[in-house]
C-alpha positions as a printed NumPy array, in Angstrom:
array([[  0.033,   0.155,  -0.125],
       [  1.299,   3.756,  -0.593],
       [  2.495,   5.795,   1.869],
       [  0.153,   7.812,   3.827],
       [ -0.508,  12.021,   2.893],
       [  1.121,  14.088,   5.247],
       [ -2.333,  15.608,   5.887],
       [ -3.966,  13.581,   8.907],
       [ -7.255,  15.081,   8.675],
       [ -8.74 ,  16.99 ,   5.863],
       [-10.548,  20.232,   6.069],
       [-12.891,  18.567,   3.529],
       [-13.244,  15.143,   5.969],
       [-16.982,  15.65 ,   6.362],
       [-18.255,  17.586,   3.296],
       [-19.3  ,  15.722,   0.257],
       [-16.972,  13.595,  -1.67 ],
       [-15.73 ,  15.63 ,  -4.536],
       [-15.917,  12.611,  -6.209],
       [-19.997,  12.927,  -6.793],
       [-20.294,   9.614,  -4.775],
       [-22.99 ,   9.831,  -1.87 ],
       [-20.475,   9.794,   0.486],
       [-18.273,  11.853,   2.865],
       [-14.67 ,  12.514,   1.754],
       [-13.149,  10.546,   4.709],
       [-15.394,   7.822,   4.065],
       [-14.786,   7.919,  -0.065],
       [-12.081,   9.619,  -1.389],
       [-10.426,  10.23 ,   1.461],
       [ -9.485,   6.533,   2.727],
       [ -7.549,   6.23 ,  -0.583],
       [ -6.151,   9.648,  -0.376],
       [ -4.757,   8.701,   3.66 ],
       [ -3.521,   4.993,   2.447],
       [ -5.905,   3.402,   4.064],
       [ -7.647,   1.379,   1.331],
       [ -6.744,   0.715,  -2.42 ],
       [ -9.231,   2.046,  -5.756],
       [-10.976,  -1.624,  -6.152],
       [-11.563,  -0.508, -10.144],
       [ -9.969,   2.352, -12.107],
       [-13.329,   3.955, -12.063],
       [-12.406,   3.952,  -8.409],
       [ -8.885,   5.348,  -8.846],
       [-10.284,   7.985, -11.703],
       [-12.618,   9.248,  -8.848],
       [-10.165,   9.69 ,  -6.252],
       [ -7.494,  11.228,  -8.333],
       [-10.126,  13.7  ,  -9.539],
       [-11.328,  13.981,  -5.712],
       [ -7.376,  14.764,  -5.13 ],
       [ -7.206,  17.533,  -7.507],
       [-10.339,  19.016,  -6.066],
       [ -8.654,  19.119,  -2.276],
       [ -5.331,  19.748,  -3.5  ],
       [ -3.514,  16.269,  -2.707],
       [ -0.672,  15.971,  -5.528],
       [  1.039,  13.397,  -3.171],
       [ -1.684,  11.254,  -3.785],
       [ -1.778,  12.285,  -7.591],
       [  1.913,  11.528,  -7.96 ],
       [  1.78 ,   7.838,  -6.287],
       [ -1.097,   7.031,  -8.176],
       [  0.407,   7.681, -11.371],
       [  2.514,   5.001, -13.693],
       [  6.615,   5.352, -12.766],
       [  6.872,   5.204, -16.514],
       [  4.791,   7.89 , -17.437],
       [  4.803,   9.91 , -13.832],
       [  5.707,  13.553, -14.223],
       [  8.383,  14.797, -11.407],
       [  5.706,  17.261,  -9.716],
       [  2.604,  18.855, -10.596],
       [  1.951,  22.138,  -9.235],
       [ -1.552,  22.349,  -9.056],
       [ -3.152,  26.011,  -9.352],
       [ -4.886,  26.842,  -5.746],
       [ -7.424,  28.842,  -7.857],
       [ -8.605,  26.644, -10.059],
       [-11.686,  25.06 ,  -8.036],
       [-13.266,  21.608,  -9.451],
       [-17.084,  21.937,  -9.688],
       [-18.305,  18.363, -10.53 ],
       [-17.633,  14.765, -11.992],
       [-19.005,  12.781, -14.758],
       [-18.095,   9.512, -15.483],
       [-19.07 ,   8.838, -19.117],
       [-18.419,   5.082, -19.668],
       [-15.922,   2.331, -18.693],
       [-14.284,  -0.547, -20.146],
       [-12.31 ,  -3.231, -18.3  ],
       [-11.103,  -1.956, -15.466],
       [-13.038,  -4.603, -12.966],
       [-11.468,  -6.254, -10.369],
       [-10.347,  -8.85 , -12.668],
       [ -8.818,  -6.853, -15.136],
       [ -5.447,  -6.112, -15.238],
       [ -6.232,  -2.902, -18.004],
       [ -9.27 ,  -0.636, -18.033],
       [-10.526,   2.954, -19.193],
       [-12.514,   5.578, -18.167],
       [-14.128,   8.247, -20.361],
       [-15.455,  11.151, -18.323],
       [-16.057,  14.573, -18.   ],
       [-14.481,  17.354, -15.15 ],
       [-15.805,  20.673, -14.869],
       [-13.799,  23.733, -13.512],
       [-13.632,  27.208, -12.467],
       [-11.057,  29.677, -13.302],
       [-10.866,  33.245, -12.966],
       [-14.742,  32.903, -12.8  ],
       [-15.028,  30.919, -15.89 ],
       [-16.192,  27.732, -16.48 ],
       [-14.649,  24.753, -18.34 ],
       [-14.399,  21.683, -18.789],
       [-11.583,  19.073, -18.974],
       [-12.66 ,  15.888, -21.197],
       [-10.664,  12.53 , -21.175],
       [-10.269,   9.131, -21.903],
       [ -8.025,   7.685, -19.454],
       [ -6.359,   4.817, -19.521],
       [ -5.442,   2.761, -16.336],
       [ -2.869,  -0.055, -15.897],
       [ -2.27 ,  -2.128, -12.726],
       [  1.183,  -1.898, -11.484],
       [  2.772,  -4.103,  -8.86 ],
       [ -0.524,  -5.346,  -7.729],
       [ -2.563,  -1.733,  -7.321],
       [ -4.71 ,   0.315,  -9.971],
       [ -2.494,   3.663, -11.479],
       [ -3.255,   6.065, -13.708],
       [ -1.44 ,   5.395, -16.796],
       [ -2.197,   8.449, -19.545],
       [ -4.639,   9.487, -21.847],
       [ -6.136,   8.428, -24.934],
       [ -6.305,  10.824, -27.869],
       [ -9.742,  12.031, -28.309]])
């Protein structure tokens, strides 16, 4: 299992999870960010990564990225507010697969303007855990 984020209790702990599931952050993606659980599916990992962007957990994003494609750092912009996530489709990526894709739309706000990121992400298992590999061309 990954090492824990330096954060012991997120200010988001009792807020609804940014990933859109019907749970509070500490019981949903917060468990993955803290290293208390692992993603069971590629979609779970993608949702937890979206939540990591929303709460500013760069360490988790880097830990959950495949080492062959992972950047050295991300430099998250605190002015970016992640508004909502919409999962559009998945292929593979279940507990019985070793790879999978997740097609999603993530809405964010920067400088008062709302825009969206649309991505078809690829995930693979690395050392037994789901990790983000890259994005397929649209």
